[in-house]
């Protein structure tokens, strides 16, 4: 009941793996809206952050930037209408993202263009146009769809990017332990020189938590061989889809201070979670 009264459950202390999985599934199952689940831990110079906003999360703002604004120079009438734009003072140069939504304002002519509605990726109607482009389109232009039924464009107007929600389901902790993705793609990349170290740290964390659950006791540097063996067992049994060569030296560093949080790193990870 206490968890249901809040919007986020943040776990930042050691907890048995079974309990972590249980709480994550509980948060995901709550209706009408799941409780966000965050698990963050740090041991020595290694840290891990897991975030789960639930299977039905909607992402409204993908980049956190202010909506782009452009001045309208012309609007064609036709099935795939070309709209020419210019960049107003104070706006950074750049193109509107392909497939984004825009809304019109202060347009002279083309009566009704500012009230056009589209069906969003979430199935709701939004007052906006979904834009597209063709390879031979001129610079600073977009295509908005069928404008054949509108009066001719006269002058003026602005185009403003509209942030429209899109489905963005999150994987559960159990799913992520099995398939964390690839670094610099669906998994956060942290080391371009030693590529794949992220996968090593992931499977070592999974192995260490699994071994602690089996033993009922904490692991440390003295357990390097056992944790490495457990990591290889998890990979060979396909309990995780990760395929990585586990380096004993890397594993020793990972486990040396596995239960020793460093305050500056804690502060950094706290900022990441916030």
mmCIF file of C-alpha atoms in Angstrom:
data_model
loop_
_atom_site.group_PDB
_atom_site.id
_atom_site.type_symbol
_atom_site.label_atom_id
_atom_site.label_comp_id
_atom_site.label_asym_id
_atom_site.label_seq_id
_atom_site.Cartn_x
_atom_site.Cartn_y
_atom_site.Cartn_z
ATOM 1 C CA UNK A 1 0.000 0.000 0.000
ATOM 2 C CA UNK A 2 2.849 2.393 0.730
ATOM 3 C CA UNK A 3 4.347 1.838 -2.727
ATOM 4 C CA UNK A 4 0.965 2.399 -4.420
ATOM 5 C CA UNK A 5 0.768 5.859 -2.842
ATOM 6 C CA UNK A 6 3.914 6.972 -4.700
ATOM 7 C CA UNK A 7 4.946 7.294 -8.332
ATOM 8 C CA UNK A 8 8.520 5.964 -8.019
ATOM 9 C CA UNK A 9 10.219 3.165 -6.104
ATOM 10 C CA UNK A 10 13.973 3.768 -5.848
ATOM 11 C CA UNK A 11 16.205 1.018 -4.487
ATOM 12 C CA UNK A 12 19.757 2.163 -3.766
ATOM 13 C CA UNK A 13 20.920 -0.402 -1.227
ATOM 14 C CA UNK A 14 21.872 -4.068 -1.525
ATOM 15 C CA UNK A 15 18.856 -6.332 -1.899
ATOM 16 C CA UNK A 16 18.591 -10.041 -2.760
ATOM 17 C CA UNK A 17 18.031 -10.665 -6.459
ATOM 18 C CA UNK A 18 14.708 -12.434 -5.897
ATOM 19 C CA UNK A 19 13.393 -9.442 -3.976
ATOM 20 C CA UNK A 20 14.539 -7.054 -6.702
ATOM 21 C CA UNK A 21 12.710 -9.114 -9.319
ATOM 22 C CA UNK A 22 9.618 -9.343 -7.127
ATOM 23 C CA UNK A 23 9.401 -5.583 -6.510
ATOM 24 C CA UNK A 24 10.012 -4.801 -10.165
ATOM 25 C CA UNK A 25 7.188 -7.076 -11.299
ATOM 26 C CA UNK A 26 4.909 -5.657 -8.600
ATOM 27 C CA UNK A 27 5.543 -2.070 -9.758
ATOM 28 C CA UNK A 28 4.950 -3.027 -13.406
ATOM 29 C CA UNK A 29 1.650 -4.741 -12.592
ATOM 30 C CA UNK A 30 -0.031 -1.822 -10.813
ATOM 31 C CA UNK A 31 -3.087 -0.298 -12.481
ATOM 32 C CA UNK A 32 -4.158 2.077 -13.881
ATOM 33 C CA UNK A 33 -0.552 3.254 -14.032
ATOM 34 C CA UNK A 34 2.609 1.365 -13.044
ATOM 35 C CA UNK A 35 4.956 2.748 -10.406
ATOM 36 C CA UNK A 36 8.338 3.654 -11.884
ATOM 37 C CA UNK A 37 11.068 1.304 -10.633
ATOM 38 C CA UNK A 38 14.687 2.440 -10.309
ATOM 39 C CA UNK A 39 17.552 0.278 -9.065
ATOM 40 C CA UNK A 40 20.950 1.895 -8.624
ATOM 41 C CA UNK A 41 24.025 0.438 -6.962
ATOM 42 C CA UNK A 42 27.683 1.299 -6.796
ATOM 43 C CA UNK A 43 30.637 -0.715 -5.610
ATOM 44 C CA UNK A 44 34.055 0.870 -5.910
ATOM 45 C CA UNK A 45 34.543 2.396 -9.352
ATOM 46 C CA UNK A 46 31.646 0.447 -10.918
ATOM 47 C CA UNK A 47 28.020 1.478 -10.921
ATOM 48 C CA UNK A 48 24.763 0.271 -12.421
ATOM 49 C CA UNK A 49 21.448 2.012 -13.035
ATOM 50 C CA UNK A 50 18.262 0.223 -14.082
ATOM 51 C CA UNK A 51 15.089 2.127 -14.955
ATOM 52 C CA UNK A 52 11.642 0.706 -15.689
ATOM 53 C CA UNK A 53 8.680 3.012 -16.304
ATOM 54 C CA UNK A 54 6.456 0.094 -17.213
ATOM 55 C CA UNK A 55 5.258 -1.712 -20.346
ATOM 56 C CA UNK A 56 2.863 1.064 -21.398
ATOM 57 C CA UNK A 57 5.067 4.130 -20.902
ATOM 58 C CA UNK A 58 4.500 7.042 -23.289
ATOM 59 C CA UNK A 59 7.470 9.203 -24.267
ATOM 60 C CA UNK A 60 6.350 12.789 -24.889
ATOM 61 C CA UNK A 61 9.673 14.583 -25.284
ATOM 62 C CA UNK A 62 12.546 12.558 -26.731
ATOM 63 C CA UNK A 63 15.263 15.224 -26.585
ATOM 64 C CA UNK A 64 14.198 17.713 -23.906
ATOM 65 C CA UNK A 65 14.838 20.646 -26.229
ATOM 66 C CA UNK A 66 12.509 23.565 -26.879
ATOM 67 C CA UNK A 67 10.190 23.013 -29.874
ATOM 68 C CA UNK A 68 11.645 24.282 -33.155
ATOM 69 C CA UNK A 69 9.948 27.301 -34.738
ATOM 70 C CA UNK A 70 10.063 28.280 -38.407
ATOM 71 C CA UNK A 71 8.530 31.026 -40.550
ATOM 72 C CA UNK A 72 6.295 29.982 -43.428
ATOM 73 C CA UNK A 73 7.368 31.237 -46.861
ATOM 74 C CA UNK A 74 4.867 29.317 -49.003
ATOM 75 C CA UNK A 75 2.416 26.400 -48.902
ATOM 76 C CA UNK A 76 1.602 24.376 -52.003
ATOM 77 C CA UNK A 77 -1.831 22.901 -52.661
ATOM 78 C CA UNK A 78 -1.712 19.212 -53.467
ATOM 79 C CA UNK A 79 -1.660 15.653 -52.107
ATOM 80 C CA UNK A 80 1.871 15.919 -50.666
ATOM 81 C CA UNK A 81 2.075 19.655 -50.122
ATOM 82 C CA UNK A 82 5.520 21.228 -49.953
ATOM 83 C CA UNK A 83 5.929 23.960 -47.349
ATOM 84 C CA UNK A 84 8.922 26.269 -47.684
ATOM 85 C CA UNK A 85 10.313 27.673 -44.461
ATOM 86 C CA UNK A 86 12.841 30.184 -43.195
ATOM 87 C CA UNK A 87 14.653 30.437 -39.864
ATOM 88 C CA UNK A 88 13.590 33.325 -37.614
ATOM 89 C CA UNK A 89 16.111 35.355 -35.637
ATOM 90 C CA UNK A 90 17.148 33.646 -32.436
ATOM 91 C CA UNK A 91 16.414 30.131 -33.673
ATOM 92 C CA UNK A 92 19.212 27.648 -34.252
ATOM 93 C CA UNK A 93 19.603 26.331 -37.811
ATOM 94 C CA UNK A 94 18.589 22.781 -38.554
ATOM 95 C CA UNK A 95 15.852 20.662 -40.033
ATOM 96 C CA UNK A 96 12.688 19.511 -38.328
ATOM 97 C CA UNK A 97 12.965 15.812 -37.400
ATOM 98 C CA UNK A 98 11.569 13.458 -40.025
ATOM 99 C CA UNK A 99 8.138 12.195 -39.013
ATOM 100 C CA UNK A 100 7.590 14.778 -36.294
ATOM 101 C CA UNK A 101 4.383 16.776 -35.876
ATOM 102 C CA UNK A 102 3.955 20.512 -36.466
ATOM 103 C CA UNK A 103 1.190 23.038 -35.996
ATOM 104 C CA UNK A 104 0.525 26.209 -37.978
ATOM 105 C CA UNK A 105 -0.417 29.642 -36.665
ATOM 106 C CA UNK A 106 -1.028 33.146 -38.065
ATOM 107 C CA UNK A 107 -1.286 31.890 -41.661
ATOM 108 C CA UNK A 108 -3.049 34.159 -44.148
ATOM 109 C CA UNK A 109 -5.010 31.920 -46.514
ATOM 110 C CA UNK A 110 -5.220 28.122 -46.345
ATOM 111 C CA UNK A 111 -8.150 28.534 -43.953
ATOM 112 C CA UNK A 112 -8.359 25.525 -41.615
ATOM 113 C CA UNK A 113 -4.742 24.483 -41.881
ATOM 114 C CA UNK A 114 -4.240 25.390 -38.235
ATOM 115 C CA UNK A 115 -7.061 23.079 -37.072
ATOM 116 C CA UNK A 116 -6.113 19.968 -39.050
ATOM 117 C CA UNK A 117 -5.996 16.798 -36.940
ATOM 118 C CA UNK A 118 -3.937 13.622 -37.206
ATOM 119 C CA UNK A 119 -4.026 10.352 -35.271
ATOM 120 C CA UNK A 120 -1.005 10.128 -32.975
ATOM 121 C CA UNK A 121 1.072 6.956 -32.457
ATOM 122 C CA UNK A 122 -0.919 6.445 -29.233
ATOM 123 C CA UNK A 123 -4.217 6.490 -31.135
ATOM 124 C CA UNK A 124 -5.344 9.933 -29.989
ATOM 125 C CA UNK A 125 -6.298 12.797 -32.257
ATOM 126 C CA UNK A 126 -3.919 15.769 -32.102
ATOM 127 C CA UNK A 127 -4.213 19.129 -33.807
ATOM 128 C CA UNK A 128 -1.099 18.941 -35.940
ATOM 129 C CA UNK A 129 0.395 17.735 -39.221
ATOM 130 C CA UNK A 130 2.828 14.839 -39.491
ATOM 131 C CA UNK A 131 5.674 15.892 -41.743
ATOM 132 C CA UNK A 132 7.714 13.995 -44.299
ATOM 133 C CA UNK A 133 10.246 14.777 -47.010
ATOM 134 C CA UNK A 134 11.598 13.587 -50.353
ATOM 135 C CA UNK A 135 15.214 13.238 -51.366
ATOM 136 C CA UNK A 136 15.026 16.024 -53.949
ATOM 137 C CA UNK A 137 13.151 18.527 -51.775
ATOM 138 C CA UNK A 138 14.770 21.968 -51.369
ATOM 139 C CA UNK A 139 16.540 22.979 -48.181
ATOM 140 C CA UNK A 140 14.308 24.393 -45.413
ATOM 141 C CA UNK A 141 11.156 22.672 -46.562
ATOM 142 C CA UNK A 142 8.749 20.014 -45.306
ATOM 143 C CA UNK A 143 5.841 18.033 -46.704
ATOM 144 C CA UNK A 144 2.615 17.902 -44.710
ATOM 145 C CA UNK A 145 0.070 15.858 -46.636
ATOM 146 C CA UNK A 146 -3.036 16.717 -48.653
ATOM 147 C CA UNK A 147 -3.911 20.425 -48.818
ATOM 148 C CA UNK A 148 -6.023 20.196 -51.975
ATOM 149 C CA UNK A 149 -9.191 21.222 -50.147
ATOM 150 C CA UNK A 150 -7.761 24.443 -48.694
ATOM 151 C CA UNK A 151 -7.880 27.941 -50.185
ATOM 152 C CA UNK A 152 -4.637 29.268 -51.631
ATOM 153 C CA UNK A 153 -1.855 30.443 -49.351
ATOM 154 C CA UNK A 154 -1.556 34.242 -49.144
ATOM 155 C CA UNK A 155 1.218 35.166 -46.714
ATOM 156 C CA UNK A 156 2.755 34.900 -43.264
ATOM 157 C CA UNK A 157 2.484 32.149 -40.699
ATOM 158 C CA UNK A 158 4.615 30.124 -38.338
ATOM 159 C CA UNK A 159 5.303 26.413 -37.961
ATOM 160 C CA UNK A 160 5.983 25.096 -34.457
ATOM 161 C CA UNK A 161 7.164 21.596 -33.665
ATOM 162 C CA UNK A 162 4.619 19.788 -31.510
ATOM 163 C CA UNK A 163 5.739 17.194 -28.992
ATOM 164 C CA UNK A 164 3.464 14.179 -29.459
ATOM 165 C CA UNK A 165 3.623 11.122 -27.232
ATOM 166 C CA UNK A 166 4.807 7.815 -28.655
ATOM 167 C CA UNK A 167 4.656 4.360 -27.020
ATOM 168 C CA UNK A 168 7.975 3.590 -25.322
ATOM 169 C CA UNK A 169 7.665 0.314 -23.400
ATOM 170 C CA UNK A 170 10.374 -0.581 -20.890
ATOM 171 C CA UNK A 171 11.749 -4.039 -20.296
ATOM 172 C CA UNK A 172 11.481 -5.632 -16.872
ATOM 173 C CA UNK A 173 14.539 -6.315 -14.735
ATOM 174 C CA UNK A 174 14.284 -10.027 -15.561
ATOM 175 C CA UNK A 175 14.151 -9.264 -19.289
ATOM 176 C CA UNK A 176 17.058 -6.833 -19.033
ATOM 177 C CA UNK A 177 19.245 -9.255 -17.117
ATOM 178 C CA UNK A 178 18.706 -11.715 -19.947
ATOM 179 C CA UNK A 179 19.034 -9.207 -22.798
ATOM 180 C CA UNK A 180 20.613 -5.846 -21.870
ATOM 181 C CA UNK A 181 21.178 -4.827 -25.495
ATOM 182 C CA UNK A 182 24.422 -3.606 -27.022
ATOM 183 C CA UNK A 183 26.616 -0.736 -25.778
ATOM 184 C CA UNK A 184 26.055 2.597 -27.546
ATOM 185 C CA UNK A 185 22.763 1.255 -28.926
ATOM 186 C CA UNK A 186 20.015 0.044 -26.586
ATOM 187 C CA UNK A 187 22.519 -0.130 -23.701
ATOM 188 C CA UNK A 188 24.425 2.867 -22.383
ATOM 189 C CA UNK A 189 28.011 2.824 -23.642
ATOM 190 C CA UNK A 190 30.721 4.062 -21.304
ATOM 191 C CA UNK A 191 34.064 2.923 -22.744
ATOM 192 C CA UNK A 192 34.873 3.275 -26.447
ATOM 193 C CA UNK A 193 38.454 2.076 -25.969
ATOM 194 C CA UNK A 194 37.605 -1.149 -24.135
ATOM 195 C CA UNK A 195 34.443 -1.894 -26.079
ATOM 196 C CA UNK A 196 32.406 -4.640 -24.461
ATOM 197 C CA UNK A 197 33.452 -3.890 -20.902
ATOM 198 C CA UNK A 198 29.836 -2.874 -20.303
ATOM 199 C CA UNK A 199 28.724 -6.419 -21.186
ATOM 200 C CA UNK A 200 31.338 -7.888 -18.866
ATOM 201 C CA UNK A 201 30.186 -5.716 -15.958
ATOM 202 C CA UNK A 202 26.551 -6.607 -16.706
ATOM 203 C CA UNK A 203 27.053 -10.355 -16.654
ATOM 204 C CA UNK A 204 29.371 -10.110 -13.633
ATOM 205 C CA UNK A 205 26.683 -8.186 -11.742
ATOM 206 C CA UNK A 206 24.099 -10.800 -12.699
ATOM 207 C CA UNK A 207 26.476 -13.561 -11.601
ATOM 208 C CA UNK A 208 27.384 -11.870 -8.315
ATOM 209 C CA UNK A 209 23.734 -11.256 -7.383
ATOM 210 C CA UNK A 210 22.827 -14.822 -8.365
ATOM 211 C CA UNK A 211 25.679 -16.266 -6.306
ATOM 212 C CA UNK A 212 24.728 -14.143 -3.291
ATOM 213 C CA UNK A 213 21.136 -15.402 -3.616
ATOM 214 C CA UNK A 214 22.365 -19.019 -3.651
ATOM 215 C CA UNK A 215 24.786 -18.592 -0.742
ATOM 216 C CA UNK A 216 22.810 -16.129 1.327
ATOM 217 C CA UNK A 217 26.056 -14.223 1.851
ATOM 218 C CA UNK A 218 27.882 -11.320 0.221
ATOM 219 C CA UNK A 219 30.598 -11.877 -2.379
ATOM 220 C CA UNK A 220 33.880 -10.036 -2.698
ATOM 221 C CA UNK A 221 37.348 -10.179 -4.241
ATOM 222 C CA UNK A 222 37.977 -13.608 -2.746
ATOM 223 C CA UNK A 223 35.112 -14.961 -4.844
ATOM 224 C CA UNK A 224 36.455 -13.982 -8.275
ATOM 225 C CA UNK A 225 36.766 -17.568 -9.506
ATOM 226 C CA UNK A 226 33.268 -18.490 -8.293
ATOM 227 C CA UNK A 227 31.659 -15.377 -9.817
ATOM 228 C CA UNK A 228 33.455 -15.856 -13.156
ATOM 229 C CA UNK A 229 32.333 -19.489 -13.198
ATOM 230 C CA UNK A 230 28.767 -18.387 -12.446
ATOM 231 C CA UNK A 231 28.940 -15.805 -15.254
ATOM 232 C CA UNK A 232 30.053 -18.463 -17.725
ATOM 233 C CA UNK A 233 27.282 -20.755 -16.505
ATOM 234 C CA UNK A 234 24.667 -18.015 -17.058
ATOM 235 C CA UNK A 235 25.925 -17.483 -20.612
ATOM 236 C CA UNK A 236 26.211 -21.183 -21.507
ATOM 237 C CA UNK A 237 22.739 -21.958 -20.132
ATOM 238 C CA UNK A 238 21.285 -18.987 -22.030
ATOM 239 C CA UNK A 239 20.024 -17.443 -18.807
ATOM 240 C CA UNK A 240 21.458 -14.319 -20.420
ATOM 241 C CA UNK A 241 21.916 -13.548 -24.100
ATOM 242 C CA UNK A 242 25.215 -11.784 -23.392
ATOM 243 C CA UNK A 243 28.238 -13.320 -25.071
ATOM 244 C CA UNK A 244 31.405 -11.928 -23.550
ATOM 245 C CA UNK A 245 34.907 -13.099 -22.723
ATOM 246 C CA UNK A 246 35.263 -12.572 -19.003
ATOM 247 C CA UNK A 247 38.693 -11.269 -18.054
ATOM 248 C CA UNK A 248 39.812 -12.409 -14.585
ATOM 249 C CA UNK A 249 41.635 -9.130 -13.980
ATOM 250 C CA UNK A 250 38.515 -7.143 -14.880
ATOM 251 C CA UNK A 251 36.417 -9.375 -12.632
ATOM 252 C CA UNK A 252 38.851 -8.831 -9.729
ATOM 253 C CA UNK A 253 38.512 -5.056 -10.096
ATOM 254 C CA UNK A 254 34.730 -5.385 -10.323
ATOM 255 C CA UNK A 255 34.501 -7.420 -7.106
ATOM 256 C CA UNK A 256 37.282 -5.740 -5.096
ATOM 257 C CA UNK A 257 34.918 -3.177 -3.583
ATOM 258 C CA UNK A 258 31.605 -4.719 -4.632
ATOM 259 C CA UNK A 259 29.896 -3.588 -1.415
ATOM 260 C CA UNK A 260 31.882 -0.376 -0.862
ATOM 261 C CA UNK A 261 30.062 2.710 -2.179
ATOM 262 C CA UNK A 262 32.220 5.745 -2.968
ATOM 263 C CA UNK A 263 30.464 8.960 -1.969
ATOM 264 C CA UNK A 264 31.412 11.038 -5.069
ATOM 265 C CA UNK A 265 30.242 8.246 -7.369
ATOM 266 C CA UNK A 266 27.045 7.922 -5.316
ATOM 267 C CA UNK A 267 26.409 11.626 -5.860
ATOM 268 C CA UNK A 268 26.971 11.236 -9.614
ATOM 269 C CA UNK A 269 24.595 8.271 -9.906
ATOM 270 C CA UNK A 270 22.063 10.119 -7.783
ATOM 271 C CA UNK A 271 22.161 12.938 -10.294
ATOM 272 C CA UNK A 272 21.683 10.457 -13.142
ATOM 273 C CA UNK A 273 18.612 8.980 -11.459
ATOM 274 C CA UNK A 274 17.172 12.401 -10.665
#
